[in-house]
mmCIF file of C-alpha atoms and ligand atoms in Angstrom:
data_model
loop_
_atom_site.group_PDB
_atom_site.id
_atom_site.type_symbol
_atom_site.label_atom_id
_atom_site.label_comp_id
_atom_site.label_asym_id
_atom_site.label_seq_id
_atom_site.Cartn_x
_atom_site.Cartn_y
_atom_site.Cartn_z
ATOM 1 C CA UNK L 13 10.768 9.161 53.206
ATOM 2 C CA UNK L 14 9.159 12.571 53.705
ATOM 3 C CA UNK L 15 10.265 15.113 51.120
ATOM 4 C CA UNK L 16 10.432 17.787 53.816
ATOM 5 C CA UNK L 17 12.093 18.083 57.193
ATOM 6 C CA UNK L 18 10.411 17.852 60.587
ATOM 7 C CA UNK L 19 11.232 21.500 61.336
ATOM 8 C CA UNK L 20 9.606 22.665 58.133
ATOM 9 C CA UNK L 21 6.473 20.614 58.857
ATOM 10 C CA UNK L 22 6.251 21.913 62.423
ATOM 11 C CA UNK L 23 6.558 25.468 61.160
ATOM 12 C CA UNK L 24 3.776 24.902 58.626
ATOM 13 C CA UNK L 25 1.592 23.256 61.252
ATOM 14 C CA UNK L 26 2.207 26.221 63.557
ATOM 15 C CA UNK L 27 1.003 28.618 60.879
ATOM 16 C CA UNK L 28 -1.993 26.584 59.666
ATOM 17 C CA UNK L 29 -4.417 24.756 61.948
ATOM 18 C CA UNK L 30 -4.513 20.992 61.465
ATOM 19 C CA UNK L 31 -5.865 18.981 59.825
ATOM 20 C CA UNK L 32 -4.724 20.023 56.372
ATOM 21 C CA UNK L 33 -3.496 18.482 53.144
ATOM 22 C CA UNK L 34 -0.022 19.268 51.889
ATOM 23 C CA UNK L 35 1.041 18.632 48.273
ATOM 24 C CA UNK L 36 4.607 18.408 47.053
ATOM 25 C CA UNK L 37 4.901 20.159 43.691
ATOM 26 C CA UNK L 38 8.227 18.618 42.787
ATOM 27 C CA UNK L 39 6.918 15.099 43.389
ATOM 28 C CA UNK L 40 3.828 15.755 41.273
ATOM 29 C CA UNK L 41 5.902 17.102 38.387
ATOM 30 C CA UNK L 42 8.250 14.134 38.653
ATOM 31 C CA UNK L 43 5.375 11.655 38.450
ATOM 32 C CA UNK L 44 3.886 13.386 35.402
ATOM 33 C CA UNK L 45 7.287 13.330 33.675
ATOM 34 C CA UNK L 46 7.912 9.664 34.469
ATOM 35 C CA UNK L 47 4.629 8.627 32.859
ATOM 36 C CA UNK L 48 5.311 10.808 29.822
ATOM 37 C CA UNK L 49 8.803 9.284 29.545
ATOM 38 C CA UNK L 50 7.393 5.740 29.584
ATOM 39 C CA UNK L 51 5.392 6.689 26.478
ATOM 40 C CA UNK L 52 8.024 8.830 24.771
ATOM 41 C CA UNK L 53 7.872 6.299 21.900
ATOM 42 C CA UNK L 54 4.180 7.033 21.280
ATOM 43 C CA UNK L 55 3.731 10.235 19.263
ATOM 44 C CA UNK L 56 1.177 12.562 20.819
ATOM 45 C CA UNK L 57 0.797 10.525 24.030
ATOM 46 C CA UNK L 58 -0.893 12.543 26.734
ATOM 47 C CA UNK L 59 -2.081 11.799 30.257
ATOM 48 C CA UNK L 60 -5.447 13.387 30.928
ATOM 49 C CA UNK L 61 -5.209 13.869 34.689
ATOM 50 C CA UNK L 62 -8.330 12.450 36.355
ATOM 51 C CA UNK L 63 -9.526 15.604 38.005
ATOM 52 C CA UNK L 64 -11.723 13.738 40.458
ATOM 53 C CA UNK L 65 -8.546 12.545 42.197
ATOM 54 C CA UNK L 66 -7.446 16.064 43.178
ATOM 55 C CA UNK L 67 -9.870 18.685 41.893
ATOM 56 C CA UNK L 68 -7.770 21.727 42.665
ATOM 57 C CA UNK L 69 -6.995 24.196 39.864
ATOM 58 C CA UNK L 70 -3.535 24.943 41.253
ATOM 59 C CA UNK L 71 -2.575 21.283 40.967
ATOM 60 C CA UNK L 72 -4.072 21.086 37.477
ATOM 61 C CA UNK L 73 -2.122 24.189 36.435
ATOM 62 C CA UNK L 74 1.106 22.456 37.435
ATOM 63 C CA UNK L 75 0.098 19.386 35.443
ATOM 64 C CA UNK L 76 -0.955 21.440 32.419
ATOM 65 C CA UNK L 77 2.536 22.948 32.460
ATOM 66 C CA UNK L 78 3.836 19.380 32.246
ATOM 67 C CA UNK L 79 1.688 18.752 29.168
ATOM 68 C CA UNK L 80 -1.208 16.931 30.846
ATOM 69 C CA UNK L 81 -4.799 17.304 29.830
ATOM 70 C CA UNK L 82 -7.788 16.785 32.105
ATOM 71 C CA UNK L 83 -10.182 13.870 32.438
ATOM 72 C CA UNK L 84 -13.447 15.363 33.666
ATOM 73 C CA UNK L 85 -16.549 13.556 34.836
ATOM 74 C CA UNK L 86 -18.873 16.409 35.729
ATOM 75 C CA UNK L 87 -19.667 20.006 34.868
ATOM 76 C CA UNK L 88 -17.714 21.468 37.797
ATOM 77 C CA UNK L 89 -14.658 19.458 36.741
ATOM 78 C CA UNK L 90 -15.011 20.692 33.161
ATOM 79 C CA UNK L 91 -15.218 24.239 34.489
ATOM 80 C CA UNK L 92 -12.047 23.816 36.579
ATOM 81 C CA UNK L 93 -10.200 22.537 33.512
ATOM 82 C CA UNK L 94 -11.453 25.426 31.405
ATOM 83 C CA UNK L 95 -10.528 27.919 34.147
ATOM 84 C CA UNK L 96 -6.894 26.830 34.116
ATOM 85 C CA UNK L 97 -6.772 27.326 30.356
ATOM 86 C CA UNK L 98 -7.203 23.794 29.053
ATOM 87 C CA UNK L 99 -9.366 23.756 25.977
ATOM 88 C CA UNK L 100 -10.852 21.558 23.301
ATOM 89 C CA UNK L 101 -9.316 18.126 23.010
ATOM 90 C CA UNK L 102 -7.045 18.755 25.998
ATOM 91 C CA UNK L 103 -10.128 17.680 27.951
ATOM 92 C CA UNK L 104 -11.835 14.302 27.933
ATOM 93 C CA UNK L 105 -15.337 14.063 29.330
ATOM 94 C CA UNK L 106 -15.727 10.541 30.717
ATOM 95 C CA UNK L 107 -18.953 10.447 32.678
ATOM 96 C CA UNK L 108 -21.749 7.991 33.263
ATOM 97 C CA UNK L 109 -25.486 8.375 33.756
ATOM 98 C CA UNK L 110 -24.860 11.828 32.327
ATOM 99 C CA UNK L 111 -27.358 14.710 32.279
ATOM 100 C CA UNK L 112 -27.898 16.543 28.978
ATOM 101 C CA UNK L 113 -26.633 19.830 30.418
ATOM 102 C CA UNK L 114 -23.229 18.293 31.099
ATOM 103 C CA UNK L 115 -22.998 16.842 27.602
ATOM 104 C CA UNK L 116 -23.921 20.283 26.283
ATOM 105 C CA UNK L 117 -21.136 21.930 28.278
ATOM 106 C CA UNK L 118 -18.596 19.330 27.187
ATOM 107 C CA UNK L 119 -19.630 19.787 23.576
ATOM 108 C CA UNK L 120 -19.473 23.567 23.842
ATOM 109 C CA UNK L 121 -15.977 23.420 25.350
ATOM 110 C CA UNK L 122 -14.911 21.066 22.570
ATOM 111 C CA UNK L 123 -13.902 18.317 25.025
ATOM 112 C CA UNK L 124 -13.573 14.785 23.718
ATOM 113 C CA UNK L 125 -16.836 13.118 24.727
ATOM 114 C CA UNK L 126 -16.450 9.528 25.849
ATOM 115 C CA UNK L 127 -19.840 7.802 25.937
ATOM 116 C CA UNK L 128 -20.609 5.230 28.617
ATOM 117 C CA UNK L 129 -23.652 3.667 26.985
ATOM 118 C CA UNK L 130 -25.133 2.818 23.603
ATOM 119 C CA UNK L 131 -28.287 4.730 24.531
ATOM 120 C CA UNK L 132 -26.251 7.894 25.097
ATOM 121 C CA UNK L 133 -25.606 8.197 21.376
ATOM 122 C CA UNK L 134 -29.251 9.003 20.647
ATOM 123 C CA UNK L 135 -29.524 11.034 23.815
ATOM 124 C CA UNK L 136 -26.527 13.149 22.845
ATOM 125 C CA UNK L 137 -27.801 13.568 19.275
ATOM 126 C CA UNK L 138 -31.254 14.609 20.461
ATOM 127 C CA UNK L 139 -30.262 16.966 23.260
ATOM 128 C CA UNK L 140 -26.974 18.404 22.118
ATOM 129 C CA UNK L 141 -25.989 17.223 18.674
ATOM 130 C CA UNK L 142 -23.148 14.909 17.808
ATOM 131 C CA UNK L 143 -19.567 16.154 17.791
ATOM 132 C CA UNK L 144 -17.053 15.440 15.048
ATOM 133 C CA UNK L 145 -15.016 13.199 17.376
ATOM 134 C CA UNK L 146 -16.688 10.642 19.610
ATOM 135 C CA UNK L 147 -15.264 7.996 21.926
ATOM 136 C CA UNK L 148 -16.891 4.992 23.584
ATOM 137 C CA UNK L 149 -16.012 3.215 26.806
ATOM 138 C CA UNK L 150 -15.558 -0.538 26.527
ATOM 139 C CA UNK L 151 -16.521 -2.898 29.346
ATOM 140 C CA UNK L 152 -14.859 -6.220 28.542
ATOM 141 C CA UNK L 153 -17.044 -8.127 31.018
ATOM 142 C CA UNK L 154 -15.698 -11.624 31.666
ATOM 143 C CA UNK L 155 -12.560 -10.981 29.594
ATOM 144 C CA UNK L 156 -10.953 -9.010 32.436
ATOM 145 C CA UNK L 157 -11.156 -9.493 36.189
ATOM 146 C CA UNK L 158 -11.154 -5.953 37.624
ATOM 147 C CA UNK L 159 -10.437 -5.538 41.323
ATOM 148 C CA UNK L 160 -12.155 -4.690 44.628
ATOM 149 C CA UNK L 161 -12.060 -0.891 44.221
ATOM 150 C CA UNK L 162 -13.700 -0.760 40.811
ATOM 151 C CA UNK L 163 -15.532 -4.120 40.899
ATOM 152 C CA UNK L 164 -15.548 -6.976 38.421
ATOM 153 C CA UNK L 165 -16.262 -5.682 34.912
ATOM 154 C CA UNK L 166 -19.376 -7.851 34.587
ATOM 155 C CA UNK L 167 -20.825 -6.297 37.731
ATOM 156 C CA UNK L 168 -19.527 -2.797 37.012
ATOM 157 C CA UNK L 169 -21.970 -0.190 35.761
ATOM 158 C CA UNK L 170 -19.497 1.284 33.291
ATOM 159 C CA UNK L 171 -19.149 1.017 29.560
ATOM 160 C CA UNK L 172 -20.580 -0.837 26.565
ATOM 161 C CA UNK L 173 -20.375 -4.534 25.801
ATOM 162 C CA UNK L 174 -18.345 -5.683 22.865
ATOM 163 C CA UNK L 175 -21.408 -6.203 20.644
ATOM 164 C CA UNK L 176 -22.789 -2.822 21.586
ATOM 165 C CA UNK L 177 -19.550 -1.173 20.523
ATOM 166 C CA UNK L 178 -19.884 -2.472 16.970
ATOM 167 C CA UNK L 179 -23.464 -1.172 16.879
ATOM 168 C CA UNK L 180 -22.453 2.150 18.420
ATOM 169 C CA UNK L 181 -19.607 2.999 16.058
ATOM 170 C CA UNK L 182 -21.676 2.002 13.034
ATOM 171 C CA UNK L 183 -24.578 4.164 14.197
ATOM 172 C CA UNK L 184 -22.303 7.083 15.003
ATOM 173 C CA UNK L 185 -20.740 6.821 11.576
ATOM 174 C CA UNK L 186 -24.177 6.808 9.923
ATOM 175 C CA UNK L 187 -25.084 9.877 11.976
ATOM 176 C CA UNK L 188 -22.096 11.759 10.599
ATOM 177 C CA UNK L 189 -19.419 11.325 13.278
ATOM 178 C CA UNK L 190 -16.075 11.379 11.485
ATOM 179 C CA UNK L 191 -13.438 10.755 14.136
ATOM 180 C CA UNK L 192 -13.392 8.007 16.737
ATOM 181 C CA UNK L 193 -11.855 7.175 20.079
ATOM 182 C CA UNK L 194 -11.930 4.009 22.179
ATOM 183 C CA UNK L 195 -11.533 3.828 25.962
ATOM 184 C CA UNK L 196 -11.584 1.366 28.801
ATOM 185 C CA UNK L 197 -10.851 1.399 32.496
ATOM 186 C CA UNK L 198 -11.177 -1.952 34.221
ATOM 187 C CA UNK L 199 -8.823 -1.812 37.164
ATOM 188 C CA UNK L 200 -7.975 0.593 39.909
ATOM 189 C CA UNK L 201 -4.779 0.828 41.932
ATOM 190 C CA UNK L 202 -3.118 -1.896 39.832
ATOM 191 C CA UNK L 203 0.557 -2.519 40.570
ATOM 192 C CA UNK L 204 1.099 -5.326 38.069
ATOM 193 C CA UNK L 205 2.198 -3.933 34.724
ATOM 194 C CA UNK L 206 1.374 -7.213 32.942
ATOM 195 C CA UNK L 207 -2.313 -6.816 33.834
ATOM 196 C CA UNK L 208 -2.364 -3.316 32.387
ATOM 197 C CA UNK L 209 -0.501 -4.424 29.268
ATOM 198 C CA UNK L 210 -3.074 -7.208 28.806
ATOM 199 C CA UNK L 211 -5.866 -4.646 28.918
ATOM 200 C CA UNK L 212 -4.044 -2.463 26.388
ATOM 201 C CA UNK L 213 -3.593 -5.463 24.102
ATOM 202 C CA UNK L 214 -7.291 -6.263 24.369
ATOM 203 C CA UNK L 215 -8.129 -2.691 23.420
ATOM 204 C CA UNK L 216 -5.702 -2.605 20.481
ATOM 205 C CA UNK L 217 -7.102 -5.883 19.148
ATOM 206 C CA UNK L 218 -10.635 -4.581 19.447
ATOM 207 C CA UNK L 219 -9.677 -1.337 17.680
ATOM 208 C CA UNK L 220 -8.300 -3.342 14.760
ATOM 209 C CA UNK L 221 -11.472 -5.420 14.573
ATOM 210 C CA UNK L 222 -13.683 -2.341 14.643
ATOM 211 C CA UNK L 223 -11.594 -0.728 11.930
ATOM 212 C CA UNK L 224 -11.658 -3.825 9.750
ATOM 213 C CA UNK L 225 -15.372 -4.483 10.142
ATOM 214 C CA UNK L 226 -16.678 -0.948 9.957
ATOM 215 C CA UNK L 227 -14.075 0.797 7.849
ATOM 216 C CA UNK L 228 -13.546 3.488 10.470
ATOM 217 C CA UNK L 229 -10.306 4.832 11.896
ATOM 218 C CA UNK L 230 -9.896 4.790 15.659
ATOM 219 C CA UNK L 231 -7.559 7.723 16.103
ATOM 220 C CA UNK L 232 -7.470 7.871 19.903
ATOM 221 C CA UNK L 233 -7.031 4.924 22.255
ATOM 222 C CA UNK L 234 -7.411 5.828 25.903
ATOM 223 C CA UNK L 235 -6.056 3.193 28.281
ATOM 224 C CA UNK L 236 -7.835 4.756 31.248
ATOM 225 C CA UNK L 237 -6.296 5.351 34.663
ATOM 226 C CA UNK L 238 -5.817 2.815 37.367
ATOM 227 C CA UNK L 239 -2.039 2.613 37.713
ATOM 228 C CA UNK L 240 -1.522 1.861 41.382
ATOM 229 C CA UNK L 241 0.847 3.226 43.975
ATOM 230 C CA UNK L 242 2.541 1.349 46.824
ATOM 231 C CA UNK L 243 0.425 2.240 49.841
ATOM 232 C CA UNK L 244 1.983 -0.487 51.987
ATOM 233 C CA UNK L 245 5.653 -0.423 52.933
ATOM 234 C CA UNK L 246 6.228 -3.903 51.464
ATOM 235 C CA UNK L 247 4.768 -2.940 48.053
ATOM 236 C CA UNK L 248 6.856 -1.719 45.136
ATOM 237 C CA UNK L 249 5.785 0.879 42.583
ATOM 238 C CA UNK L 250 4.593 -0.344 39.210
ATOM 239 C CA UNK L 251 7.488 -0.565 36.768
ATOM 240 C CA UNK L 252 6.518 2.230 34.386
ATOM 241 C CA UNK L 253 9.365 1.478 32.014
ATOM 242 C CA UNK L 254 8.263 -2.156 31.682
ATOM 243 C CA UNK L 255 4.661 -1.037 31.299
ATOM 244 C CA UNK L 256 5.546 1.433 28.522
ATOM 245 C CA UNK L 257 7.650 -1.197 26.787
ATOM 246 C CA UNK L 258 4.907 -3.816 27.080
ATOM 247 C CA UNK L 259 2.329 -1.484 25.593
ATOM 248 C CA UNK L 260 4.790 -0.562 22.868
ATOM 249 C CA UNK L 261 5.297 -4.201 21.900
ATOM 250 C CA UNK L 262 1.548 -4.791 21.671
ATOM 251 C CA UNK L 263 1.034 -1.554 19.780
ATOM 252 C CA UNK L 264 3.757 -2.349 17.276
ATOM 253 C CA UNK L 265 2.478 -5.887 16.756
ATOM 254 C CA UNK L 266 -1.057 -4.715 16.088
ATOM 255 C CA UNK L 267 -0.649 -1.448 14.239
ATOM 256 C CA UNK L 268 2.535 -1.935 12.235
ATOM 257 C CA UNK L 269 1.935 -1.710 8.510
ATOM 258 C CA UNK L 270 -1.619 -0.498 8.934
ATOM 259 C CA UNK L 271 -2.834 1.658 6.095
ATOM 260 C CA UNK L 272 -4.541 4.294 8.202
ATOM 261 C CA UNK L 273 -2.640 6.444 10.673
ATOM 262 C CA UNK L 274 -1.911 4.457 13.854
ATOM 263 C CA UNK L 275 -3.894 5.653 16.884
ATOM 264 C CA UNK L 276 -2.677 8.206 19.373
ATOM 265 C CA UNK L 277 -2.491 6.837 22.903
ATOM 266 C CA UNK L 278 -3.790 8.478 26.033
ATOM 267 C CA UNK L 279 -4.218 7.647 29.712
ATOM 268 C CA UNK L 280 -6.278 9.163 32.512
ATOM 269 C CA UNK L 281 -4.143 8.504 35.564
ATOM 270 C CA UNK L 282 -4.914 10.378 38.746
ATOM 271 C CA UNK L 283 -3.571 8.341 41.652
ATOM 272 C CA UNK L 284 -0.176 7.694 40.053
ATOM 273 C CA UNK L 285 0.405 11.409 39.579
ATOM 274 C CA UNK L 286 -0.690 12.994 42.844
ATOM 275 C CA UNK L 287 -1.309 10.067 45.227
ATOM 276 C CA UNK L 288 2.169 9.689 46.737
ATOM 277 C CA UNK L 289 2.743 13.452 46.802
ATOM 278 C CA UNK L 290 -0.057 14.476 49.121
ATOM 279 C CA UNK L 291 0.008 14.224 52.936
ATOM 280 C CA UNK L 292 -2.612 14.731 55.601
ATOM 281 C CA UNK L 293 -1.252 16.456 58.690
ATOM 282 C CA UNK L 294 -3.136 15.941 61.903
ATOM 283 C CA UNK L 295 -2.461 16.240 65.625
ATOM 284 C CA UNK L 296 -3.224 13.653 68.268
ATOM 285 C CA UNK L 297 -5.978 15.157 70.433
ATOM 286 C CA UNK L 298 -6.840 12.502 72.999
ATOM 287 C CA UNK L 299 -5.665 9.044 73.982
ATOM 288 C CA UNK L 300 -8.229 6.528 75.173
ATOM 289 C CA UNK L 301 -7.629 3.082 76.610
ATOM 290 C CA UNK L 302 -10.543 0.649 76.818
ATOM 291 C CA UNK L 303 -10.567 -2.771 75.178
ATOM 292 C CA UNK L 304 -8.080 -1.306 72.712
ATOM 293 C CA UNK L 305 -5.807 1.709 72.601
ATOM 294 C CA UNK L 306 -7.185 4.649 70.684
ATOM 295 C CA UNK L 307 -5.458 7.781 69.505
ATOM 296 C CA UNK L 308 -8.075 10.388 68.652
ATOM 297 C CA UNK L 309 -6.923 12.733 65.902
ATOM 298 C CA UNK L 310 -8.186 16.147 64.878
ATOM 299 C CA UNK L 311 -8.843 14.763 61.376
ATOM 300 C CA UNK L 312 -11.813 12.481 60.691
ATOM 301 C CA UNK L 313 -13.070 10.127 58.037
ATOM 302 C CA UNK L 314 -14.743 13.232 56.592
ATOM 303 C CA UNK L 315 -11.230 14.376 55.605
ATOM 304 C CA UNK L 316 -10.096 10.991 54.303
ATOM 305 C CA UNK L 317 -12.615 8.231 53.752
ATOM 306 C CA UNK L 318 -10.446 5.653 51.965
ATOM 307 C CA UNK L 319 -9.647 3.611 55.097
ATOM 308 C CA UNK L 320 -13.270 3.635 56.260
ATOM 309 C CA UNK L 321 -14.699 3.003 52.806
ATOM 310 C CA UNK L 322 -12.283 0.445 51.362
ATOM 311 C CA UNK L 323 -10.274 -0.650 54.371
ATOM 312 C CA UNK L 324 -7.409 1.119 52.586
ATOM 313 C CA UNK L 325 -3.990 1.155 54.210
ATOM 314 C CA UNK L 326 -2.092 4.426 54.619
ATOM 315 C CA UNK L 327 1.320 4.714 56.211
ATOM 316 C CA UNK L 328 1.493 7.010 59.204
ATOM 317 C CA UNK L 329 4.593 8.827 60.467
ATOM 318 C CA UNK L 330 4.833 10.376 63.909
ATOM 319 C CA UNK L 331 6.907 13.484 63.516
ATOM 320 C CA UNK L 332 10.068 13.361 65.579
ATOM 321 C CA UNK L 333 9.455 9.723 66.560
ATOM 322 C CA UNK L 334 10.422 8.103 63.270
ATOM 323 C CA UNK L 335 13.373 6.353 64.849
ATOM 324 C CA UNK L 336 11.612 5.108 67.959
ATOM 325 C CA UNK L 337 10.595 1.490 68.352
ATOM 326 C CA UNK L 338 6.940 0.969 67.352
ATOM 327 C CA UNK L 339 6.199 -0.609 70.716
ATOM 328 C CA UNK L 340 2.460 0.196 70.928
ATOM 329 C CA UNK L 341 -0.646 -0.690 68.938
ATOM 330 C CA UNK L 342 -3.259 1.969 68.267
ATOM 331 C CA UNK L 343 -6.475 2.487 66.407
ATOM 332 C CA UNK L 344 -6.137 5.969 64.934
ATOM 333 C CA UNK L 345 -9.617 7.438 64.988
ATOM 334 C CA UNK L 346 -11.498 10.622 64.183
ATOM 335 C CA UNK L 347 -14.454 12.178 65.994
ATOM 336 C CA UNK L 348 -17.376 10.989 63.835
ATOM 337 C CA UNK L 349 -20.224 9.031 65.394
ATOM 338 C CA UNK L 350 -19.295 6.126 63.127
ATOM 339 C CA UNK L 351 -17.140 3.224 64.155
ATOM 340 C CA UNK L 352 -15.453 2.981 60.762
ATOM 341 C CA UNK L 353 -14.079 6.491 61.313
ATOM 342 C CA UNK L 354 -10.550 5.120 61.560
ATOM 343 C CA UNK L 355 -7.323 5.876 59.722
ATOM 344 C CA UNK L 356 -5.577 2.735 60.900
ATOM 345 C CA UNK L 357 -6.501 -0.257 63.015
ATOM 346 C CA UNK L 358 -4.132 -1.988 65.393
ATOM 347 C CA UNK L 359 -1.212 -0.061 63.933
ATOM 348 C CA UNK L 360 2.209 -0.500 65.503
ATOM 349 C CA UNK L 361 3.528 2.935 66.404
ATOM 350 C CA UNK L 362 5.843 4.521 68.941
ATOM 351 C CA UNK L 363 4.100 5.658 72.158
ATOM 352 C CA UNK L 364 1.842 8.596 71.299
ATOM 353 C CA UNK L 365 1.003 11.660 73.325
ATOM 354 C CA UNK L 366 -1.579 14.385 72.805
ATOM 355 C CA UNK L 367 -0.022 17.047 70.623
ATOM 356 C CA UNK L 368 2.004 14.637 68.499
ATOM 357 C CA UNK L 369 1.964 15.659 64.843
ATOM 358 C CA UNK L 370 1.113 12.767 62.493
ATOM 359 C CA UNK L 371 1.619 12.584 58.771
ATOM 360 C CA UNK L 372 -0.739 10.284 56.875
ATOM 361 C CA UNK L 373 0.916 9.311 53.619
ATOM 362 C CA UNK L 374 -0.249 8.806 50.024
ATOM 363 C CA UNK L 375 -3.416 10.851 50.270
ATOM 364 C CA UNK L 376 -2.754 13.145 47.305
ATOM 365 C CA UNK L 377 -5.387 11.391 45.177
ATOM 366 C CA UNK L 378 -8.939 10.477 46.169
ATOM 367 C CA UNK L 379 -8.232 12.014 49.586
ATOM 368 C CA UNK L 380 -9.569 15.523 50.210
ATOM 369 C CA UNK L 381 -11.677 15.033 47.081
ATOM 370 C CA UNK L 382 -13.821 12.363 48.735
ATOM 371 C CA UNK L 383 -14.394 14.469 51.839
ATOM 372 C CA UNK L 384 -17.855 15.091 53.163
ATOM 373 C CA UNK L 385 -19.728 16.996 55.867
ATOM 374 C CA UNK L 386 -21.328 14.219 57.894
ATOM 375 C CA UNK L 387 -21.645 15.023 61.598
ATOM 376 C CA UNK L 388 -21.144 18.699 60.792
ATOM 377 C CA UNK L 389 -17.483 18.141 60.038
ATOM 378 C CA UNK L 390 -15.806 20.829 57.963
ATOM 379 C CA UNK L 391 -13.408 19.802 55.234
ATOM 380 C CA UNK L 392 -9.775 20.686 55.618
ATOM 381 C CA UNK L 393 -7.541 23.150 53.808
ATOM 382 C CA UNK L 394 -5.085 22.299 51.038
ATOM 383 C CA UNK L 395 -1.546 23.659 50.976
ATOM 384 C CA UNK L 396 1.013 23.431 48.238
ATOM 385 C CA UNK L 397 4.740 23.200 48.746
ATOM 386 C CA UNK L 398 6.113 24.812 45.611
ATOM 387 C CA UNK L 399 9.678 24.121 44.577
ATOM 388 C CA UNK L 400 10.907 27.428 46.033
ATOM 389 C CA UNK L 401 10.512 26.267 49.633
ATOM 390 C CA UNK L 402 7.520 28.485 50.445
ATOM 391 C CA UNK L 403 4.049 27.281 51.406
ATOM 392 C CA UNK L 404 0.920 28.293 49.522
ATOM 393 C CA UNK L 405 -2.670 27.961 50.650
ATOM 394 C CA UNK L 406 -4.522 26.624 47.598
ATOM 395 C CA UNK L 407 -7.859 25.934 49.291
ATOM 396 C CA UNK L 408 -8.921 27.304 52.643
ATOM 397 C CA UNK L 409 -10.606 25.132 55.234
ATOM 398 C CA UNK L 410 -14.386 25.144 55.271
ATOM 399 C CA UNK L 411 -16.078 27.374 57.830
ATOM 400 C CA UNK L 412 -19.359 27.036 59.676
ATOM 401 C CA UNK L 413 -20.714 29.707 57.318
ATOM 402 C CA UNK L 414 -19.886 27.406 54.383
ATOM 403 C CA UNK L 415 -21.734 24.608 56.139
ATOM 404 C CA UNK L 416 -24.783 26.817 56.724
ATOM 405 C CA UNK L 417 -24.648 28.424 53.280
ATOM 406 C CA UNK L 418 -27.075 25.997 51.670
ATOM 407 C CA UNK L 419 -29.649 25.959 54.460
ATOM 408 C CA UNK L 420 -32.867 27.843 53.779
ATOM 409 C CA UNK L 421 -33.565 29.156 57.288
HETATM 410 C C1 LIG C 522 -11.269 7.356 38.644
HETATM 411 C C2 LIG C 522 -11.024 7.312 37.201
HETATM 412 C C3 LIG C 522 -9.743 7.536 36.701
HETATM 413 C C4 LIG C 522 -8.558 7.752 37.579
HETATM 414 O O1 LIG C 522 -8.246 6.644 38.332
HETATM 415 P P1 LIG C 522 -6.844 6.571 39.116
HETATM 416 O O2 LIG C 522 -6.961 5.339 39.922
HETATM 417 O O3 LIG C 522 -6.789 7.797 39.952
HETATM 418 O O4 LIG C 522 -5.783 6.532 38.088
HETATM 419 C C5 LIG C 522 -9.575 7.548 35.339
HETATM 420 N N1 LIG C 522 -10.600 7.337 34.498
HETATM 421 C C6 LIG C 522 -11.851 7.125 34.944
HETATM 422 C C7 LIG C 522 -12.938 6.909 33.962
HETATM 423 C C8 LIG C 522 -12.099 7.091 36.304
HETATM 424 O O5 LIG C 522 -13.340 6.857 36.750
#
């Protein structure tokens, strides 16, 4: 299950203090290629890696080599993408409640700007000026169901309603915008390809209606991110081949024989690409037995907040004890003064001892990125395992000086 041996992990953990994140370059490249292969039929298809999932330039460089662009949601993310050499329409700026300065930067870098609200059209025109290519984010409301991570579309803060979209494209056209994109993102961590195909079909149908009613050409359709990964052992990965084929069938049905050029497809997957290929390594520090059995780790919720925030499940391996019977039940906890500072609750594991090295799986996306400094906790380092068998530090751990750096004494 682990793409590296126990000896290798022990050696890395001897050289770098835990906790730290470890990314598997080969796995990341493989995931990027598999998604690209599922859309090999779609000319110009590109995944714009959602930088918020793993905002590390070294990871983005690897993905850029695989042909990915970047989906950025803030100025710092735009700057990371620009620093690794992505430019112009290799970047999509999908933000919400956006400040003018960030629109200005996106415009200056030539990124595709994807507007989250009808009101942002005027705002962009007034503060920055309108670009030649403009995209809008659709919120289908009651037409799709969403899920617990992202919320139900009707209650989600993102995107424009269907009626607003017609108004928005017409207004943009009047204001001189010449090229158009359409985007939606209504689910997160979805493992059912049929649900994602249904969303794509909805978007294609809407694009046709917009084109017919307004006489515009939607040249870019962005299906968003949200492809899930199997966090639980009983889950299976989404069938990318079936997904690609399902989207292809809908695309062909809706755009065959159209007079204008059929739209280029894009996605903004983060989790699918890096999620399964990142690991959090942490040692057991203390064991505590009260009303339950606790294993206190040297990592905390400040390193990985998904379990505490969403009740998310992450598999945990105990290095060297993989083949032992999971005869005990532990809550794996950090050292925050917060009772939801837990990586797993009532998890069946082999008997643990202080010093055991644990590997928390599937943390390559929305892991380190969501870290925080509550309780004076310092965020962990990131290491890359390149394909040549070496180990590379790609972000050092935070220090107390980093923590104090913003204080005005
Ligand atoms: C978070 C996000 C993504 C990436 O989501 P994944 O679940 O990592 O694929 C893509 N697009 C937008 C607009 C997002 O907010």
